[in-house]
mmCIF file of C-alpha atoms and ligand atoms in Angstrom:
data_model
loop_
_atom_site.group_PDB
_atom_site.id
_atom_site.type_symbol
_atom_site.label_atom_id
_atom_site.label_comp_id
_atom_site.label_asym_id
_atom_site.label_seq_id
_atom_site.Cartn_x
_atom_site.Cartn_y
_atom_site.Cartn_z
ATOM 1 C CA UNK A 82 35.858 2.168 -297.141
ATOM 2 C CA UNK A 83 39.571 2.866 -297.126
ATOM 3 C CA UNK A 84 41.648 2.584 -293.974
ATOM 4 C CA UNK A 85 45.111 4.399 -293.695
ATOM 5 C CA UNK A 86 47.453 3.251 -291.128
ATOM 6 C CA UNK A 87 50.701 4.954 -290.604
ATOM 7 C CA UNK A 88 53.505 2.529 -289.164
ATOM 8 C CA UNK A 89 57.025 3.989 -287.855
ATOM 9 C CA UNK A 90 60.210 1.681 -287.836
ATOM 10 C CA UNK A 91 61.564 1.738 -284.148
ATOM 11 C CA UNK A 92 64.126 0.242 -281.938
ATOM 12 C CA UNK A 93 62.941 -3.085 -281.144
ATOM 13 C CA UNK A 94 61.022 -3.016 -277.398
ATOM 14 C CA UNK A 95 63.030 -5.633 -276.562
ATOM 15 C CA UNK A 96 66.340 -3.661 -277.200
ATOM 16 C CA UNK A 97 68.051 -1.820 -273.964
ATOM 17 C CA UNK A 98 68.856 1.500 -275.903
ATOM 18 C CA UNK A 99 72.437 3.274 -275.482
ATOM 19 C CA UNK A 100 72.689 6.717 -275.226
ATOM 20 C CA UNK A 101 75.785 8.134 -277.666
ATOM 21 C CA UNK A 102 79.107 9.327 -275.758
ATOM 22 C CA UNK A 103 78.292 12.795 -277.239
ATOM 23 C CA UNK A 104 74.740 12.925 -275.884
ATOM 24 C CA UNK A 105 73.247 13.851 -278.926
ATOM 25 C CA UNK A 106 70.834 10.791 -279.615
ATOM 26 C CA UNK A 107 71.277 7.057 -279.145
ATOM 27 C CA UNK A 108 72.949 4.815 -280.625
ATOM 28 C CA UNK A 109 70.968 2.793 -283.059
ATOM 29 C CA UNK A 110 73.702 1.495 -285.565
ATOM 30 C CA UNK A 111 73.458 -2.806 -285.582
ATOM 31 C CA UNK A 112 70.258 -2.275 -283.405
ATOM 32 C CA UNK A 113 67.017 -4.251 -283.802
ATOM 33 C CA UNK A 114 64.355 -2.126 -285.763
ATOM 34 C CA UNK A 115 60.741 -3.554 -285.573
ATOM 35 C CA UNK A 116 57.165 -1.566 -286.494
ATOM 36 C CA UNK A 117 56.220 0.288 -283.110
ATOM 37 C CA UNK A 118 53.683 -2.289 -281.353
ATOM 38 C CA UNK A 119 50.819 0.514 -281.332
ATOM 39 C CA UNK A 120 51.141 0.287 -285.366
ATOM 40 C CA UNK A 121 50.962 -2.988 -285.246
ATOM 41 C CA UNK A 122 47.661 -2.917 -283.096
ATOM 42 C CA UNK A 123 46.545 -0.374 -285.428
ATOM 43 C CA UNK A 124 46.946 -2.604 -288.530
ATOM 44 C CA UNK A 125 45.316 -5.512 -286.693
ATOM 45 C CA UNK A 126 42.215 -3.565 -286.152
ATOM 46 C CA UNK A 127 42.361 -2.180 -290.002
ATOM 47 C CA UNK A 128 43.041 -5.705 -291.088
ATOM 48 C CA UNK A 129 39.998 -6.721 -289.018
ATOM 49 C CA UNK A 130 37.746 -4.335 -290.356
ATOM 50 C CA UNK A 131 37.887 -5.623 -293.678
ATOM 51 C CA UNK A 132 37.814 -9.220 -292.486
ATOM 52 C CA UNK A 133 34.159 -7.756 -291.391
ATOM 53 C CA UNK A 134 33.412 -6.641 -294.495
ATOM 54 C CA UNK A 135 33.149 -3.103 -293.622
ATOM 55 C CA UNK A 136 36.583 -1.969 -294.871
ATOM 56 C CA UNK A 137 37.209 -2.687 -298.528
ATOM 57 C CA UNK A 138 41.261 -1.952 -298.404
ATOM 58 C CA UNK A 139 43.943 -1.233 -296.045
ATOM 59 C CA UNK A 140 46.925 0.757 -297.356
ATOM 60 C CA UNK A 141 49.860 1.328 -294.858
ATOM 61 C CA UNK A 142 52.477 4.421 -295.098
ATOM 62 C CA UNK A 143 55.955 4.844 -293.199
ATOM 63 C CA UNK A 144 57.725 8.321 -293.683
ATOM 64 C CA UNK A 145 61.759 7.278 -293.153
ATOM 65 C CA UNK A 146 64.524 5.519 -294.378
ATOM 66 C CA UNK A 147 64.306 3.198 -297.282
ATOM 67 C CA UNK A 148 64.692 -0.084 -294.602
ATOM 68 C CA UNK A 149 61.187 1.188 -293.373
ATOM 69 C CA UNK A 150 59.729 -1.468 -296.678
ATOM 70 C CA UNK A 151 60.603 -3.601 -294.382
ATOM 71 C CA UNK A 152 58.333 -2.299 -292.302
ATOM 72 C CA UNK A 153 55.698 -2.007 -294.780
ATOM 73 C CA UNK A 154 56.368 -5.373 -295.824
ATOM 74 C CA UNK A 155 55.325 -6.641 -291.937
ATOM 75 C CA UNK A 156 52.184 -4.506 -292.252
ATOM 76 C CA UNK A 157 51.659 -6.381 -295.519
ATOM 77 C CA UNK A 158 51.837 -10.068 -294.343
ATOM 78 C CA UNK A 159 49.779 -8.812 -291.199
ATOM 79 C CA UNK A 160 47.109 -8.487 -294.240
ATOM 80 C CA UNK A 161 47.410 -4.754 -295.492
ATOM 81 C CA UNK A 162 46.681 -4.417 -298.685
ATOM 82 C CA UNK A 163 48.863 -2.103 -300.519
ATOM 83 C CA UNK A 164 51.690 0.234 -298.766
ATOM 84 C CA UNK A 165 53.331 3.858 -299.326
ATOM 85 C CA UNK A 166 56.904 4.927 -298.163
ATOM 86 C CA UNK A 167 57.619 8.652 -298.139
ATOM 87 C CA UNK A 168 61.043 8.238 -297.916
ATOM 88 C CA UNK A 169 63.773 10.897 -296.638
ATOM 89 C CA UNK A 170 66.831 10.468 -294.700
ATOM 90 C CA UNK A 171 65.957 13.480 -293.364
ATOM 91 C CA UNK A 172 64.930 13.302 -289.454
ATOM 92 C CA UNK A 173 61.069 13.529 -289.346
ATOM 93 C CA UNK A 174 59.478 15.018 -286.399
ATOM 94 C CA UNK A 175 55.816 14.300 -285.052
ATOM 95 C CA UNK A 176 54.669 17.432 -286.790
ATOM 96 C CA UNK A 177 56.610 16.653 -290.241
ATOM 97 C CA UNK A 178 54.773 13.255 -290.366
ATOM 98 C CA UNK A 179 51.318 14.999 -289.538
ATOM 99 C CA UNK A 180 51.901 16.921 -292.584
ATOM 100 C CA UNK A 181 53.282 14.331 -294.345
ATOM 101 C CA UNK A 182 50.118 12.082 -294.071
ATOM 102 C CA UNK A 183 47.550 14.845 -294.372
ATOM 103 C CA UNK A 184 49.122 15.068 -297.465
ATOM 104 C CA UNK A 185 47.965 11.744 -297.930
ATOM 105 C CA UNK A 186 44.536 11.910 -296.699
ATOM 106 C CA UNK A 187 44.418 14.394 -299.561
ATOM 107 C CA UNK A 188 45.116 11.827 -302.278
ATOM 108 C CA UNK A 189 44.003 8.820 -301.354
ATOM 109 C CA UNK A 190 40.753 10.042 -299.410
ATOM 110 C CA UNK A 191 40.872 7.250 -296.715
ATOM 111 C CA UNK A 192 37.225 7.343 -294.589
ATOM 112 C CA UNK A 193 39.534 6.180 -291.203
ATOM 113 C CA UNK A 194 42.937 7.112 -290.184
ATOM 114 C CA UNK A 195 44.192 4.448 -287.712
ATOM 115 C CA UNK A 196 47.459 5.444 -286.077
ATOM 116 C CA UNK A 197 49.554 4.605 -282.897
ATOM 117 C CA UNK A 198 48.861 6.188 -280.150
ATOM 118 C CA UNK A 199 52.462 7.168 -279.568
ATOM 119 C CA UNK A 200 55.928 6.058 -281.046
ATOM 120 C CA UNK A 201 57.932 4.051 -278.215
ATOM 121 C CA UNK A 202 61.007 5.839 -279.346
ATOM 122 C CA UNK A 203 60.347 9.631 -279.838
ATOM 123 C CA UNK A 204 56.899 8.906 -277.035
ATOM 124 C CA UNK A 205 55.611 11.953 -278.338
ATOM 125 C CA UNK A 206 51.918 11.343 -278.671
ATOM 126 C CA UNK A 207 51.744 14.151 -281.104
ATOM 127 C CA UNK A 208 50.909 12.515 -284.807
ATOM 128 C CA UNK A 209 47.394 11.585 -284.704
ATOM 129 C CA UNK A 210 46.366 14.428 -283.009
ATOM 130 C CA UNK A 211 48.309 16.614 -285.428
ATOM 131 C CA UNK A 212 46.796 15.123 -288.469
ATOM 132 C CA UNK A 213 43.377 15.377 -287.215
ATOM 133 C CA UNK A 214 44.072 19.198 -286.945
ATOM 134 C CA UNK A 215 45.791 19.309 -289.968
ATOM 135 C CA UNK A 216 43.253 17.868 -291.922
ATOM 136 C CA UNK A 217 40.054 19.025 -289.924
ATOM 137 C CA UNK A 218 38.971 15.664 -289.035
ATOM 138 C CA UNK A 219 37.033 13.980 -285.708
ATOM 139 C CA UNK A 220 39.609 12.322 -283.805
ATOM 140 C CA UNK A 221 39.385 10.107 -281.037
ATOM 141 C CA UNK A 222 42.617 8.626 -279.045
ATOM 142 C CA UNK A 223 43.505 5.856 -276.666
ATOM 143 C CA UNK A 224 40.948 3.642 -278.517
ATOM 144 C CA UNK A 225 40.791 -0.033 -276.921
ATOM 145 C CA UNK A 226 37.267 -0.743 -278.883
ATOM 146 C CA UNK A 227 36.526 0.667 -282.472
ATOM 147 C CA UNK A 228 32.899 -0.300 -283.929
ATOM 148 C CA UNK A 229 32.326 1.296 -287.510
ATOM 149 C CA UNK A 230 28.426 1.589 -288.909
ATOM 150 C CA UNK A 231 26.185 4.347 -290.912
ATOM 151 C CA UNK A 232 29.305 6.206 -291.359
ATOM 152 C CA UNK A 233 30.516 7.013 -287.452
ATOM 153 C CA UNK A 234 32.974 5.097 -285.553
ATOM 154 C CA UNK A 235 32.209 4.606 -281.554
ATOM 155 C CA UNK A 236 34.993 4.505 -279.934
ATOM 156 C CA UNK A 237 36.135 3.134 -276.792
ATOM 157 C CA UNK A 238 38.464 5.355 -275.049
ATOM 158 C CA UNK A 239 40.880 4.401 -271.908
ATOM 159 C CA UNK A 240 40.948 7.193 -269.485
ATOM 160 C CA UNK A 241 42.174 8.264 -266.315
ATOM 161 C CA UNK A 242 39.705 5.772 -263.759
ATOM 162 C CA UNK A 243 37.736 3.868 -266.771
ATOM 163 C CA UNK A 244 36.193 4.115 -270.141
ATOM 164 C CA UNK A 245 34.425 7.082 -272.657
ATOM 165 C CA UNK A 246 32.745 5.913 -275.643
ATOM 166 C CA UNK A 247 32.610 8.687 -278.250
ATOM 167 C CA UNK A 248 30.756 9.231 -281.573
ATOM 168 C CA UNK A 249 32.487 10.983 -284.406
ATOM 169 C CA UNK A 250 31.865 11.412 -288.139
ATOM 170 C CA UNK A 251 34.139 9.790 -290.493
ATOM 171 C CA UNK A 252 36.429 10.043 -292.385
ATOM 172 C CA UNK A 253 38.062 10.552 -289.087
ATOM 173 C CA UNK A 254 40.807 9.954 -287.240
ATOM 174 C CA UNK A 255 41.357 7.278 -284.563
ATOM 175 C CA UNK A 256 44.455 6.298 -282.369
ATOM 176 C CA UNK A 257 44.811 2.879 -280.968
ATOM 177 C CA UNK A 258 45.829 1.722 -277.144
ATOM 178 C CA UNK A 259 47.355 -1.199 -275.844
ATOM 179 C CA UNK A 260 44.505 -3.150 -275.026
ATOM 180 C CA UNK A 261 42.483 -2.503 -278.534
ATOM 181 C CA UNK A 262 43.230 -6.373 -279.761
ATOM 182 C CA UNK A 263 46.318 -9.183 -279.852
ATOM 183 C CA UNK A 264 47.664 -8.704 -283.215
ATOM 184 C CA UNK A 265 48.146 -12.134 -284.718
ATOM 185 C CA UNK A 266 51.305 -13.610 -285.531
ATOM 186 C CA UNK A 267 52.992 -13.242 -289.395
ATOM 187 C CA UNK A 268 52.811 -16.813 -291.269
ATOM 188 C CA UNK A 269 55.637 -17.546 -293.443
ATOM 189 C CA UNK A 270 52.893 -18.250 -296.543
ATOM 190 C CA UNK A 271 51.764 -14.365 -295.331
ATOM 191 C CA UNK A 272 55.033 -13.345 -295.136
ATOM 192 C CA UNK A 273 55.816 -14.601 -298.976
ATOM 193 C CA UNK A 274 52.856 -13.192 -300.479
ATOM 194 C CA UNK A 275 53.210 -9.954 -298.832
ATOM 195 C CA UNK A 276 56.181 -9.513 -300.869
ATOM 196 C CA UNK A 277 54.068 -9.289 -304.514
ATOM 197 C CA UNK A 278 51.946 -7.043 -303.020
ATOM 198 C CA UNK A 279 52.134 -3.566 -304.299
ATOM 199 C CA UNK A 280 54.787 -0.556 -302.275
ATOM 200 C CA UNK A 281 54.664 2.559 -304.210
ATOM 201 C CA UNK A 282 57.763 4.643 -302.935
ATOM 202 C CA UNK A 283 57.818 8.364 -303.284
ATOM 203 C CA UNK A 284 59.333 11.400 -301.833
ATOM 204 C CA UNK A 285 57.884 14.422 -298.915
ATOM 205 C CA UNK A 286 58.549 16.734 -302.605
ATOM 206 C CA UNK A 287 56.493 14.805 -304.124
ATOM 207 C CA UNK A 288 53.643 15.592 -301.874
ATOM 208 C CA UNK A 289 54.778 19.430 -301.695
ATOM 209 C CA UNK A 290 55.354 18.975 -298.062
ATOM 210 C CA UNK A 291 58.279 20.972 -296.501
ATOM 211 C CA UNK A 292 59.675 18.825 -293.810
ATOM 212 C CA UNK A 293 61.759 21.006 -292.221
ATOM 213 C CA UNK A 294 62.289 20.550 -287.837
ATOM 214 C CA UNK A 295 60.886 22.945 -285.946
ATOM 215 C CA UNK A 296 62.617 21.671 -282.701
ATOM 216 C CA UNK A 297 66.103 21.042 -281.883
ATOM 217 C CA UNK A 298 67.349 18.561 -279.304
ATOM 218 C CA UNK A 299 69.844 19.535 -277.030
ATOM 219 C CA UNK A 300 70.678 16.639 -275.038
ATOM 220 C CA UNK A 301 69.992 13.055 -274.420
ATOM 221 C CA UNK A 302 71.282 11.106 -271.489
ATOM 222 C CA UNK A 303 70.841 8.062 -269.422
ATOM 223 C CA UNK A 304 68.599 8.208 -266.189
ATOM 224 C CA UNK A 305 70.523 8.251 -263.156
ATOM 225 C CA UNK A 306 71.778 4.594 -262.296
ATOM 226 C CA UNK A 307 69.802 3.680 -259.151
ATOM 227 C CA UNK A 308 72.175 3.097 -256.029
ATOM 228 C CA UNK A 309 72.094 -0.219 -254.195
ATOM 229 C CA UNK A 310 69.664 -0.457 -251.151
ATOM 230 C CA UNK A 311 69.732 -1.645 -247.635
ATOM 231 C CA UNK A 312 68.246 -4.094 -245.268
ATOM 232 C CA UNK A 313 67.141 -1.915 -241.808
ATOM 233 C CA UNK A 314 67.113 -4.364 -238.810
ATOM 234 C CA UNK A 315 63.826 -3.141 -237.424
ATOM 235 C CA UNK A 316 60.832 -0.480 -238.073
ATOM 236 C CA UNK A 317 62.421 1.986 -235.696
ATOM 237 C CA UNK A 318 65.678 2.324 -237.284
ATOM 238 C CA UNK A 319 63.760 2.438 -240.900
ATOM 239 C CA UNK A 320 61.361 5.642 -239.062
ATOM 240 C CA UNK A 321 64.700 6.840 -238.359
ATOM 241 C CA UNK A 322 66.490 6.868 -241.623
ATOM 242 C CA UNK A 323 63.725 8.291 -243.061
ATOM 243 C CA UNK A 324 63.003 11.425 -241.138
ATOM 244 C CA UNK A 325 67.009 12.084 -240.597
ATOM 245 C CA UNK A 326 68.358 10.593 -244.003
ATOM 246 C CA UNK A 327 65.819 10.770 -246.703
ATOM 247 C CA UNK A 328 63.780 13.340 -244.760
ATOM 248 C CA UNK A 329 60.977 12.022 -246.403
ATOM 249 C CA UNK A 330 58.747 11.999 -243.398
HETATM 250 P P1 LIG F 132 54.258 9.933 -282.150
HETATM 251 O O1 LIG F 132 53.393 11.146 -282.260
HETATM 252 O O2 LIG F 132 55.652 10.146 -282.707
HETATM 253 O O3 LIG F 132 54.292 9.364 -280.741
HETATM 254 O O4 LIG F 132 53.627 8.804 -283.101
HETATM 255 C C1 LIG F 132 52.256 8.450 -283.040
HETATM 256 C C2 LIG F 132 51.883 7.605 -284.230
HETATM 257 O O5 LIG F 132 52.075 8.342 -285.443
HETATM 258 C C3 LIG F 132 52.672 6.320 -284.436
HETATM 259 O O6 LIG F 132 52.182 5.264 -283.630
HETATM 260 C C4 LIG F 132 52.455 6.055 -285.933
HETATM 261 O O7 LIG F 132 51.156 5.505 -286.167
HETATM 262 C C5 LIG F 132 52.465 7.482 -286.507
HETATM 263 N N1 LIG F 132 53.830 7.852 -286.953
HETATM 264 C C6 LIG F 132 54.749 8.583 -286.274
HETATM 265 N N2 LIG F 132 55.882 8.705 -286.996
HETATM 266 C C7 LIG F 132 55.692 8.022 -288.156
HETATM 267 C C8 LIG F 132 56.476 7.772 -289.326
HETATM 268 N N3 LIG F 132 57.718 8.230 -289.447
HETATM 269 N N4 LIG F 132 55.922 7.029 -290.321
HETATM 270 C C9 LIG F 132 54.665 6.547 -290.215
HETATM 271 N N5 LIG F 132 53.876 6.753 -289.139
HETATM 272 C C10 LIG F 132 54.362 7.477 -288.120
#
């Protein structure tokens, strides 16, 4: 059983974004890029399958910039297999990349499609669901538990107040939540042979997808800085301020 995982390169979590002066994106020149840390969850579990025998390889796939190898090359010493970059400077939106990797699905006829449940950057929560669409497939998102036999995945779904195991039919698709495992930490020995491992490069042409955006944004701009607060001397006076001042109550 093949497992495709999609990974984006995104601004480091750790990384306290700047909007640009001109409000048209932020500013991610000399910034930290890392894989998004529901990709990485989502390779973990691929990774894992095999490890149980019931996956036989785990191919990952970025769509991006040619530094997304690097990318790959993470996904690689986390123990994926082989990897694909799509690569375009081009800006790819959610719906680009669902095209982009049905695409894929189409060639490389993976039996589980193991994305992120959303990119921290873009937080669109639009790929996997897209894809599954796309390419007519079962989906089920938010997984935190995914147990693969007699060709269905149950899948443990986080939901509003507790948990919803589904059934579906594979090949399928299957996004990944926080809580789905602790990916492991990347060995240097991992690191060094994940570098002779194969990364086929091609281009969204290749795949006869058009790539074009659909959506344009208009403005970006930092949240409204938070003034400082105050101590109230006693219950009364806080009643007070907030029937007359916030008129909250
Ligand atoms: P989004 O819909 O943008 O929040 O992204 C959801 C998931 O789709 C991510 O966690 C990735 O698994 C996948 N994805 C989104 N963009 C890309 C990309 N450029 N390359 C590879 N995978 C992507």
């Amino acid at each position: 059983m093949k497992v495709l995982v999609p990974v984006k390169r995104v601004v480091d979590y750790n990384v306290k974004v700047r909007v640009k002066s001109d409000g048209s994106g932020v500013d991610i020149a000399n910034v930290k890029m890392s894989m998004n840390p529901f990709d990485e969850i989502a390779i973990e579990e691929a990774v894992r399958l095999r490890e149980k025998g019931v996956a036989t390889e785990v191919i990952a796939v970025s769509c991006g910039v040619t530094q997304c190898q690097e990318t790959l090359r993470t996904a690689m010493a986390i123990g994926a297999d082989r990897a694909i970059l799509v690569e375009t400077s081009e800006e790819l939106q959610p719906l680009a990349v669902a095209k982009l990797l049905k695409a894929l699905v189409d060639k490389e006829k993976p039996e589980l499609v193991i994305l992120g449940k959303q990119a921290i950057d873009d937080d669109a929560n639009q790929t996997g669901q897209m894809l599954a669409a796309l390419a007519g497939l079962p989906q089920a998102t938010f997984a935190s538990k995914i147990e693969v036999a007699d060709g269905h995945a149950s899948v443990t779904r986080e939901i509003d107040g507790g948990l919803e195991t589904v059934k579906i039919k594979l090949p399928a698709v299957v996004t990944t939540d926080l809580r789905l495992n602790e990916p492991r930490y990347v060995t240097l020995p991992n690191i060094m042979k994940a570098k002779k491992k194969p990364l086929e490069n091609i281009k969204p042409a290749d795949l006869g997808v058009d790539i074009k955006s659909h959506l344009k944004t208009l403005k970006v701009s930092e949240p409204p800085k938070r003034s400082a607060g105050i101590k109230v001397p006693d219950v009364a006076t806080l009643v007070d301020k907030l029937k007359n001042e916030a008129k909250v109550i």
